[in-house]
CSV table of C-alpha atoms in Angstrom, one decimal:
chain,number,residue,atom,x,y,z
A,20,UNK,CA,-2.1,-11.5,-14.3
A,21,UNK,CA,0.7,-9.7,-12.4
A,22,UNK,CA,1.8,-11.0,-9.0
A,23,UNK,CA,4.4,-10.3,-6.3
A,24,UNK,CA,6.1,-12.8,-4.0
A,25,UNK,CA,8.0,-11.8,-0.9
A,26,UNK,CA,9.4,-15.1,0.3
A,27,UNK,CA,10.4,-13.9,3.8
A,28,UNK,CA,7.7,-13.1,6.3
A,29,UNK,CA,10.2,-12.0,8.9
A,30,UNK,CA,13.8,-11.0,8.7
A,31,UNK,CA,16.0,-10.3,11.8
A,32,UNK,CA,19.2,-8.4,11.6
A,33,UNK,CA,21.6,-6.7,14.1
A,34,UNK,CA,21.9,-3.0,14.0
A,35,UNK,CA,24.7,-2.0,11.7
A,36,UNK,CA,24.5,-5.2,9.6
A,37,UNK,CA,23.6,-5.2,6.0
A,38,UNK,CA,20.1,-6.0,4.8
A,39,UNK,CA,18.6,-7.6,1.7
A,40,UNK,CA,14.8,-8.1,1.3
A,41,UNK,CA,13.7,-10.3,-1.5
A,42,UNK,CA,11.0,-9.6,-4.0
A,43,UNK,CA,10.0,-11.7,-7.1
A,44,UNK,CA,7.4,-10.5,-9.6
A,45,UNK,CA,5.4,-12.0,-12.4
A,46,UNK,CA,4.5,-9.8,-15.2
A,47,UNK,CA,4.3,-10.2,-19.0
A,48,UNK,CA,5.8,-6.9,-20.0
A,49,UNK,CA,8.2,-4.4,-18.5
A,50,UNK,CA,7.2,-4.1,-14.9
A,51,UNK,CA,6.8,-1.0,-12.9
A,52,UNK,CA,8.2,-1.8,-9.5
A,53,UNK,CA,7.9,-0.1,-6.1
A,54,UNK,CA,9.1,-0.7,-2.5
A,55,UNK,CA,7.1,0.8,0.3
A,56,UNK,CA,7.8,0.9,4.1
A,57,UNK,CA,5.2,0.9,6.8
A,58,UNK,CA,6.4,2.0,10.2
A,59,UNK,CA,4.4,0.8,13.2
A,60,UNK,CA,1.0,2.5,13.4
A,61,UNK,CA,1.5,4.5,10.2
A,62,UNK,CA,0.6,4.4,6.5
A,63,UNK,CA,2.8,3.2,3.7
A,64,UNK,CA,5.6,5.5,2.4
A,65,UNK,CA,7.3,5.0,-0.9
A,66,UNK,CA,11.0,4.1,-0.6
A,67,UNK,CA,11.9,3.9,-4.3
A,68,UNK,CA,10.6,2.9,-7.7
A,69,UNK,CA,11.8,1.5,-11.0
A,70,UNK,CA,10.3,2.2,-14.3
A,71,UNK,CA,13.2,2.0,-16.8
A,72,UNK,CA,16.8,2.8,-17.3
A,73,UNK,CA,19.5,2.1,-14.7
A,74,UNK,CA,18.7,-1.1,-13.0
A,75,UNK,CA,20.1,0.0,-9.7
A,76,UNK,CA,17.8,2.6,-8.1
A,77,UNK,CA,18.4,4.7,-5.1
A,78,UNK,CA,15.7,5.6,-2.6
A,79,UNK,CA,15.2,7.5,0.6
A,80,UNK,CA,16.7,6.5,4.0
A,81,UNK,CA,19.8,5.0,2.3
A,82,UNK,CA,17.9,2.1,0.6
A,83,UNK,CA,18.6,0.9,-2.9
A,84,UNK,CA,17.1,-1.8,-5.1
A,85,UNK,CA,18.3,-3.7,-8.1
A,86,UNK,CA,16.1,-4.8,-11.0
A,87,UNK,CA,17.1,-8.1,-12.5
A,88,UNK,CA,14.9,-9.1,-15.4
A,89,UNK,CA,16.5,-12.5,-15.8
A,90,UNK,CA,15.6,-13.4,-12.3
A,91,UNK,CA,12.3,-11.5,-12.2
A,92,UNK,CA,13.5,-9.9,-9.0
A,93,UNK,CA,13.7,-6.5,-7.4
A,94,UNK,CA,15.5,-6.9,-4.1
A,95,UNK,CA,15.8,-4.1,-1.6
A,96,UNK,CA,19.2,-3.5,0.1
A,97,UNK,CA,20.7,-1.3,2.8
A,98,UNK,CA,24.4,-1.5,3.7
A,99,UNK,CA,24.0,-0.7,7.4
A,100,UNK,CA,20.6,-1.0,9.2
A,101,UNK,CA,19.5,1.4,11.9
A,102,UNK,CA,17.1,0.5,14.7
A,103,UNK,CA,14.6,2.9,13.2
A,104,UNK,CA,14.4,0.8,10.1
A,105,UNK,CA,12.3,-1.8,11.9
A,106,UNK,CA,9.1,-1.8,10.0
A,107,UNK,CA,7.0,-3.7,7.4
A,108,UNK,CA,8.3,-3.6,3.9
A,109,UNK,CA,6.1,-4.1,0.8
A,110,UNK,CA,7.1,-4.7,-2.7
A,111,UNK,CA,4.6,-3.8,-5.4
A,112,UNK,CA,4.3,-4.2,-9.2
A,113,UNK,CA,2.3,-1.8,-11.3
A,114,UNK,CA,1.4,-1.7,-14.9
A,115,UNK,CA,-1.4,-4.2,-14.9
A,116,UNK,CA,-4.6,-2.9,-16.5
A,117,UNK,CA,-7.8,-3.6,-14.6
A,118,UNK,CA,-11.1,-2.0,-15.7
A,119,UNK,CA,-9.2,0.6,-17.7
A,120,UNK,CA,-6.9,1.5,-14.7
A,121,UNK,CA,-3.4,0.6,-13.7
A,122,UNK,CA,-3.7,-0.8,-10.2
A,123,UNK,CA,-0.6,-2.0,-8.4
A,124,UNK,CA,-0.4,-5.4,-6.8
A,125,UNK,CA,1.3,-5.6,-3.4
A,126,UNK,CA,3.3,-8.5,-1.9
A,127,UNK,CA,2.4,-9.8,1.5
A,128,UNK,CA,5.1,-7.8,3.2
A,129,UNK,CA,8.3,-8.6,5.1
A,130,UNK,CA,8.6,-7.7,8.7
A,131,UNK,CA,12.1,-6.4,9.6
A,132,UNK,CA,13.2,-6.8,13.2
A,133,UNK,CA,16.4,-5.0,14.2
A,134,UNK,CA,18.4,-6.2,17.3
A,135,UNK,CA,20.6,-3.7,19.1
B,17,UNK,CA,0.4,20.0,5.4
B,18,UNK,CA,-0.7,16.4,5.4
B,19,UNK,CA,-1.0,15.0,1.9
B,20,UNK,CA,-3.6,12.3,2.5
B,21,UNK,CA,-5.5,12.5,5.8
B,22,UNK,CA,-8.1,10.2,7.3
B,23,UNK,CA,-10.5,10.5,10.2
B,24,UNK,CA,-10.9,9.0,12.6
B,25,UNK,CA,-7.6,7.3,13.4
B,26,UNK,CA,-9.2,4.8,15.7
B,27,UNK,CA,-12.8,3.5,15.6
B,28,UNK,CA,-14.2,1.0,18.2
B,29,UNK,CA,-17.8,0.0,17.8
B,30,UNK,CA,-20.3,-2.8,18.4
B,31,UNK,CA,-21.4,-5.4,15.9
B,32,UNK,CA,-24.4,-4.2,13.8
B,33,UNK,CA,-23.6,-0.5,14.0
B,34,UNK,CA,-23.0,1.7,11.0
B,35,UNK,CA,-19.8,3.8,10.7
B,36,UNK,CA,-18.0,6.1,8.3
B,37,UNK,CA,-14.4,6.9,7.6
B,38,UNK,CA,-13.4,10.1,5.8
B,39,UNK,CA,-10.5,10.8,3.6
B,40,UNK,CA,-9.1,13.9,2.0
B,41,UNK,CA,-6.1,14.5,-0.2
B,42,UNK,CA,-4.5,17.9,-1.1
B,43,UNK,CA,-2.1,16.6,-3.8
B,44,UNK,CA,-4.4,17.4,-6.7
B,45,UNK,CA,-4.6,13.8,-7.7
B,46,UNK,CA,-7.3,12.4,-9.9
B,47,UNK,CA,-7.6,8.9,-8.3
B,48,UNK,CA,-8.3,7.7,-4.8
B,49,UNK,CA,-8.5,4.3,-3.2
B,50,UNK,CA,-9.6,2.4,-0.2
B,51,UNK,CA,-7.4,-0.6,0.9
B,52,UNK,CA,-8.1,-3.0,3.7
B,53,UNK,CA,-5.1,-4.4,5.7
B,54,UNK,CA,-5.8,-7.5,7.8
B,55,UNK,CA,-4.1,-8.7,10.9
B,56,UNK,CA,-1.4,-10.4,8.9
B,57,UNK,CA,-0.6,-7.1,7.1
B,58,UNK,CA,-2.0,-8.3,3.8
B,59,UNK,CA,-3.1,-5.2,1.8
B,60,UNK,CA,-6.1,-5.6,-0.4
B,61,UNK,CA,-7.6,-3.0,-2.7
B,62,UNK,CA,-11.4,-2.5,-2.2
B,63,UNK,CA,-12.4,0.5,-4.3
B,64,UNK,CA,-10.9,3.1,-6.6
B,65,UNK,CA,-12.4,6.4,-7.8
B,66,UNK,CA,-11.1,8.4,-10.7
B,67,UNK,CA,-12.5,12.0,-10.8
B,68,UNK,CA,-15.5,11.0,-8.7
B,69,UNK,CA,-16.2,8.0,-10.9
B,70,UNK,CA,-16.0,4.4,-9.4
B,71,UNK,CA,-13.5,2.5,-11.5
B,72,UNK,CA,-12.6,-0.4,-9.3
B,73,UNK,CA,-14.9,-2.4,-7.1
B,74,UNK,CA,-13.3,-5.5,-5.9
B,75,UNK,CA,-15.3,-8.3,-4.3
B,76,UNK,CA,-16.5,-6.4,-1.3
B,77,UNK,CA,-19.8,-6.9,0.6
B,78,UNK,CA,-22.6,-4.5,-0.3
B,79,UNK,CA,-22.4,-3.3,3.3
B,80,UNK,CA,-19.4,-1.2,2.2
B,81,UNK,CA,-20.4,1.9,0.2
B,82,UNK,CA,-17.8,4.4,-0.9
B,83,UNK,CA,-18.7,7.9,-1.9
B,84,UNK,CA,-16.7,10.6,-3.6
B,85,UNK,CA,-18.3,14.1,-3.4
B,86,UNK,CA,-15.3,15.6,-5.3
B,87,UNK,CA,-12.0,14.3,-6.5
B,88,UNK,CA,-10.2,15.4,-3.3
B,89,UNK,CA,-12.5,13.4,-1.0
B,90,UNK,CA,-13.4,9.8,-0.7
B,91,UNK,CA,-15.5,8.4,2.2
B,92,UNK,CA,-16.3,4.9,3.2
B,93,UNK,CA,-19.5,4.0,4.9
B,94,UNK,CA,-20.0,0.5,6.4
B,95,UNK,CA,-23.4,-0.8,7.4
B,96,UNK,CA,-24.2,-3.6,9.9
B,97,UNK,CA,-20.6,-4.0,11.0
B,98,UNK,CA,-19.3,-7.6,11.6
B,99,UNK,CA,-16.4,-8.9,13.6
B,100,UNK,CA,-14.5,-9.7,10.3
B,101,UNK,CA,-14.6,-6.1,9.4
B,102,UNK,CA,-12.0,-5.4,12.1
B,103,UNK,CA,-8.9,-4.2,10.2
B,104,UNK,CA,-6.9,-1.2,9.3
B,105,UNK,CA,-8.4,0.8,6.4
B,106,UNK,CA,-6.1,2.9,4.3
B,107,UNK,CA,-7.0,5.6,1.9
B,108,UNK,CA,-4.6,6.4,-0.9
B,109,UNK,CA,-4.4,8.7,-3.9
B,110,UNK,CA,-2.4,8.7,-7.1
B,111,UNK,CA,-1.9,11.1,-10.0
B,112,UNK,CA,-4.0,9.0,-12.2
B,113,UNK,CA,-4.9,5.3,-12.6
B,114,UNK,CA,-4.7,5.7,-16.4
B,115,UNK,CA,-0.9,6.1,-16.1
B,116,UNK,CA,1.4,3.2,-15.5
B,117,UNK,CA,3.4,5.4,-13.3
B,118,UNK,CA,0.8,4.9,-10.7
B,119,UNK,CA,2.6,5.6,-7.5
B,120,UNK,CA,0.3,5.5,-4.4
B,121,UNK,CA,0.3,8.0,-1.6
B,122,UNK,CA,-1.2,6.6,1.6
B,123,UNK,CA,-3.0,8.1,4.5
B,124,UNK,CA,-2.1,7.1,8.1
B,125,UNK,CA,-4.9,4.5,8.3
B,126,UNK,CA,-8.0,4.0,10.4
B,127,UNK,CA,-7.9,1.1,12.8
B,128,UNK,CA,-11.4,-0.3,13.1
B,129,UNK,CA,-12.3,-2.7,15.9
B,130,UNK,CA,-15.6,-4.4,16.0
B,131,UNK,CA,-16.7,-5.8,19.3
């Protein structure tokens, strides 16, 4: 069965500092990986996704993520954090077949706090 | 135009009542979902419909009954509400659950509070 681990429940950074949010996955084949962001009081929005090809993927809002098969990781990075990036971040892995459908599995989320 | 919309955004009700949440998507997607997000932000899938057919029914009490009148709409009816039902309920859609490129598009959520 597929699973996702986000080891950090909370991360605090200063505005302008760099950011890395960790995500480890467990999946038997080539994973389909996603990062979503949930701003306060809103739904989840896709930041970026990886299916194949270049292991460094670019997303919206200046985010990027790197797929490392050897480490089963898909960490999210941003070189300089803005106060508006304060939100909940979810890593998800897709590709698992359940009842004939591919349903993604979400991690428990990492809450990003940005200090001025 | 809102891609996935839900109504209402907030729902406050008493234990034992029955309530419904409605969802609509205008993305032309085949598959729709209901997720429950608890107070710790954990996101758990409840149901999934593909072209009006129920394809995923996770371990959810029978008090929860989804209905999909057409592939653009998915409603959630909850009978005999309990305190533990308090959560944020998200509707989502995707191009098709039979594709591994199953990117989810989420609605804004409905915050349900049971008193």
